[in-house]
mmCIF file of C-alpha atoms in Angstrom:
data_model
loop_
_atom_site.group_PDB
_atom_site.id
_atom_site.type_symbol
_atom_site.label_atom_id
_atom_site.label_comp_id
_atom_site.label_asym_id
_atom_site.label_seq_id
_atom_site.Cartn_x
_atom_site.Cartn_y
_atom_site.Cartn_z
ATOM 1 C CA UNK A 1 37.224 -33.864 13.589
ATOM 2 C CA UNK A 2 33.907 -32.391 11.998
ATOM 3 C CA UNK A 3 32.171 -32.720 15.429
ATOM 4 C CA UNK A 4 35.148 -31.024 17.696
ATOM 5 C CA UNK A 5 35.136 -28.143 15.259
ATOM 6 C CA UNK A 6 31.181 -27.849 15.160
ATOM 7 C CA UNK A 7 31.781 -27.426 19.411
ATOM 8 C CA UNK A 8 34.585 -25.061 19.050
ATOM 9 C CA UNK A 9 33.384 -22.939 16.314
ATOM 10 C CA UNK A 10 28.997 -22.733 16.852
ATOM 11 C CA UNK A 11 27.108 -21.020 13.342
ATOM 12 C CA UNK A 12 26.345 -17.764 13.900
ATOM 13 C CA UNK A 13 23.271 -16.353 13.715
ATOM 14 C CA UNK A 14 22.556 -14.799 10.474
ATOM 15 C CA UNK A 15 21.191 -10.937 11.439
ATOM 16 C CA UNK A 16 20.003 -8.451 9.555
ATOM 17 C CA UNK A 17 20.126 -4.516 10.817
ATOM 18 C CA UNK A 18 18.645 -1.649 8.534
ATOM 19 C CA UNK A 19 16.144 1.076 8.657
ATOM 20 C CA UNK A 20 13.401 2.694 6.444
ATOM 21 C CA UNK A 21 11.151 5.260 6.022
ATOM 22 C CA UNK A 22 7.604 4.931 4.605
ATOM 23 C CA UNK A 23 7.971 8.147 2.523
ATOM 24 C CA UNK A 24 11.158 10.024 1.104
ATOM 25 C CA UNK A 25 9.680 13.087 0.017
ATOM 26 C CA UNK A 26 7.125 15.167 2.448
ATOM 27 C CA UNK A 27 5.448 19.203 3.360
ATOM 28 C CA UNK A 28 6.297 20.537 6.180
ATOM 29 C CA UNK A 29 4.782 19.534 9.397
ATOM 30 C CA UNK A 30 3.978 16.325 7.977
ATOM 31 C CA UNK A 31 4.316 12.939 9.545
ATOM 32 C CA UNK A 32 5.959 9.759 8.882
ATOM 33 C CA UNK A 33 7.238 6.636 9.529
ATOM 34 C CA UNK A 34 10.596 5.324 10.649
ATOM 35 C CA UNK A 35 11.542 1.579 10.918
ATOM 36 C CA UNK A 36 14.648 0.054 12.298
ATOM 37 C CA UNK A 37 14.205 -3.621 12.206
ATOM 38 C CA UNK A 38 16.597 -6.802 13.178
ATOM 39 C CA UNK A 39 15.791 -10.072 11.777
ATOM 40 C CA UNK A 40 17.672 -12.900 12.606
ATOM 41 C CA UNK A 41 17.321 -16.744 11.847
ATOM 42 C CA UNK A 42 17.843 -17.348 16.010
ATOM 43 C CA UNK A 43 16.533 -16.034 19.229
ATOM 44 C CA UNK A 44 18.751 -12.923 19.754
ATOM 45 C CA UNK A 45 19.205 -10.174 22.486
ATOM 46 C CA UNK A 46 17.996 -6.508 20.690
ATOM 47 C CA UNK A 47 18.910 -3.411 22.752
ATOM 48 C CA UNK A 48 16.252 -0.549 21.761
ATOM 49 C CA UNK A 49 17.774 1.480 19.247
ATOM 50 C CA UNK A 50 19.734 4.613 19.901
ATOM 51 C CA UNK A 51 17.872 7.333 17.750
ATOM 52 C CA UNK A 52 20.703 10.103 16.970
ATOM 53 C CA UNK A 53 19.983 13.659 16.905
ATOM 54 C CA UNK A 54 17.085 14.209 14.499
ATOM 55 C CA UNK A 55 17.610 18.051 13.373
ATOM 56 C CA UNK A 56 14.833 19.284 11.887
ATOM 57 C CA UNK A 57 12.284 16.722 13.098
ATOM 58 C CA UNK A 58 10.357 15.904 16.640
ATOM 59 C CA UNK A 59 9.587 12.848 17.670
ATOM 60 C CA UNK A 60 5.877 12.569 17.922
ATOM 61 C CA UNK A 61 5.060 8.492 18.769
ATOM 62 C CA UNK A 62 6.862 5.743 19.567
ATOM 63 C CA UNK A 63 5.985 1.553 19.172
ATOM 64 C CA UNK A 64 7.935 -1.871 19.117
ATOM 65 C CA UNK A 65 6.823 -5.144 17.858
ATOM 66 C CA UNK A 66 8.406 -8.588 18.002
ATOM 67 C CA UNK A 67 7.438 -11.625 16.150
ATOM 68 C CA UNK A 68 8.625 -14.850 14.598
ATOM 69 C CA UNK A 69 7.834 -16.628 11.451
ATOM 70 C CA UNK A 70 8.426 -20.588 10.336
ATOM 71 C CA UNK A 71 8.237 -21.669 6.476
ATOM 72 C CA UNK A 72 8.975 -25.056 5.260
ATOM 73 C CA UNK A 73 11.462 -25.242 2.753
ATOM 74 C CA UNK A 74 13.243 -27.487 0.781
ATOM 75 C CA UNK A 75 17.145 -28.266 2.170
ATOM 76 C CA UNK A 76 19.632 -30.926 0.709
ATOM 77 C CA UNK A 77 17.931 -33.680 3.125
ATOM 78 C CA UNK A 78 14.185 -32.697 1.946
ATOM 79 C CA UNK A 79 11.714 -30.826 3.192
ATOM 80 C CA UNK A 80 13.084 -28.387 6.639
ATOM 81 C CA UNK A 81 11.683 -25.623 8.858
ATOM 82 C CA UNK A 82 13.607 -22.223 8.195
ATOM 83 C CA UNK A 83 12.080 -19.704 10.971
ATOM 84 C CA UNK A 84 13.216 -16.275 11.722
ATOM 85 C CA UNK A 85 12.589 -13.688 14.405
ATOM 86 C CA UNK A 86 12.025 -10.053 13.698
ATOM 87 C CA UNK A 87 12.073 -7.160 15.916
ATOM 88 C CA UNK A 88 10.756 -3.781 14.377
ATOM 89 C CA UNK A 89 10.770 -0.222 16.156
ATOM 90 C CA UNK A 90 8.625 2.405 14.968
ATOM 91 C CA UNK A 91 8.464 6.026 15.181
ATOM 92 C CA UNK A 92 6.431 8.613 14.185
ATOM 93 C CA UNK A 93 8.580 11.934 13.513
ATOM 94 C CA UNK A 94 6.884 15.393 12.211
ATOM 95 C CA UNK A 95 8.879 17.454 10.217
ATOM 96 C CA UNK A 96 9.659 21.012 11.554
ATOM 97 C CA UNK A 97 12.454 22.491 8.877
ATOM 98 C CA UNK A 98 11.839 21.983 5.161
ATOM 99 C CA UNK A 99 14.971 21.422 2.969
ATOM 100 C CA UNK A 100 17.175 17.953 2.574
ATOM 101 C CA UNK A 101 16.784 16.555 5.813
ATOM 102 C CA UNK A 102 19.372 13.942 7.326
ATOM 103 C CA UNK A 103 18.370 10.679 9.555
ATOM 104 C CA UNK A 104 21.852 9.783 10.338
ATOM 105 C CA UNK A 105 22.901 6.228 11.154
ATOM 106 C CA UNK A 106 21.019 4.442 14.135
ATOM 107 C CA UNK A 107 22.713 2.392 16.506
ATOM 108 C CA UNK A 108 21.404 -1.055 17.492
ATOM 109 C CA UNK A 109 23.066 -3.775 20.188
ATOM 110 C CA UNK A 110 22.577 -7.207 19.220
ATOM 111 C CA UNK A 111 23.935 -10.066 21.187
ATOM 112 C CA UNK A 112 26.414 -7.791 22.459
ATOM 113 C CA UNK A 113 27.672 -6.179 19.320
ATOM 114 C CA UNK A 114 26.824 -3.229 17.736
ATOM 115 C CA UNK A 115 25.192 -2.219 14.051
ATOM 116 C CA UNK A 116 24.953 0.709 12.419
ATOM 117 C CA UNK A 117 21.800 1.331 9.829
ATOM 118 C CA UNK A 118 22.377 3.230 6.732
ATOM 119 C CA UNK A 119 21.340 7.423 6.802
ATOM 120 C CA UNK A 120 18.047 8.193 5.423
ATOM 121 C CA UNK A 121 17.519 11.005 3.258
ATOM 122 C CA UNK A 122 14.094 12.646 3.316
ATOM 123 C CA UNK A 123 13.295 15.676 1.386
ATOM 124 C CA UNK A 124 10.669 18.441 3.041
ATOM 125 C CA UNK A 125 9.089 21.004 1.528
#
């Protein structure tokens, strides 16, 4: 029974969605950072992230990166490989209004479904 369910019902990948910011608090004009990564411990299929309206910043730059990692760990039948894949997408924003500033949500596709990241608060003065 423990194999026909195992067919019917495959594991799911486990994937994380979130963003970040290298800096919460900034002057006007400044630069910095923005993050959205997906890790995920399985090959998945990442749309590029749909950046909302940014009010009160440009966009200045723009980079991806995609890599995978394997550690040996130990499981309930010894030592096992645990690997996970990571996609990150960067981008550089300057800001052009000071006050509380709003990233809202970002919308990534994975394998078909989508995920929301959290809003970012960043404060510019």
């Amino acid at each position: 029974v423990f194999f026909v369910l195992a067919q019917v019902f495959p594991a799911w990948a486990a994937i994380i969605v979130q963003s970040k910011v290298d800096r919460s608090n900034m002057g006007l004009g400044d630069t910095l950072n923005l993050t959205v990564s997906v890790s995920s411990d399985e090959d998945v299929e990442v749309t590029e992230p749909r950046l909302p309206n940014l009010e009160g910043f440009d966009l200045v730059n723009a980079w991806s990166s995609r890599g995978r990692s394997t550690k040996l760990v130990q499981g309930a039948n010894g030592m096992e490989f645990q690997s996970m894949t990571s996609y990150e997408y960067n981008y550089m924003i300057a800001a052009i209004k000071a006050g509380r500033m709003n990233i809202p949500a970002i919308e990534v596709v994975v394998n078909g479904k989508t995920y929301m990241t959290q809003p970012v608060v960043i404060n510019v003065e």
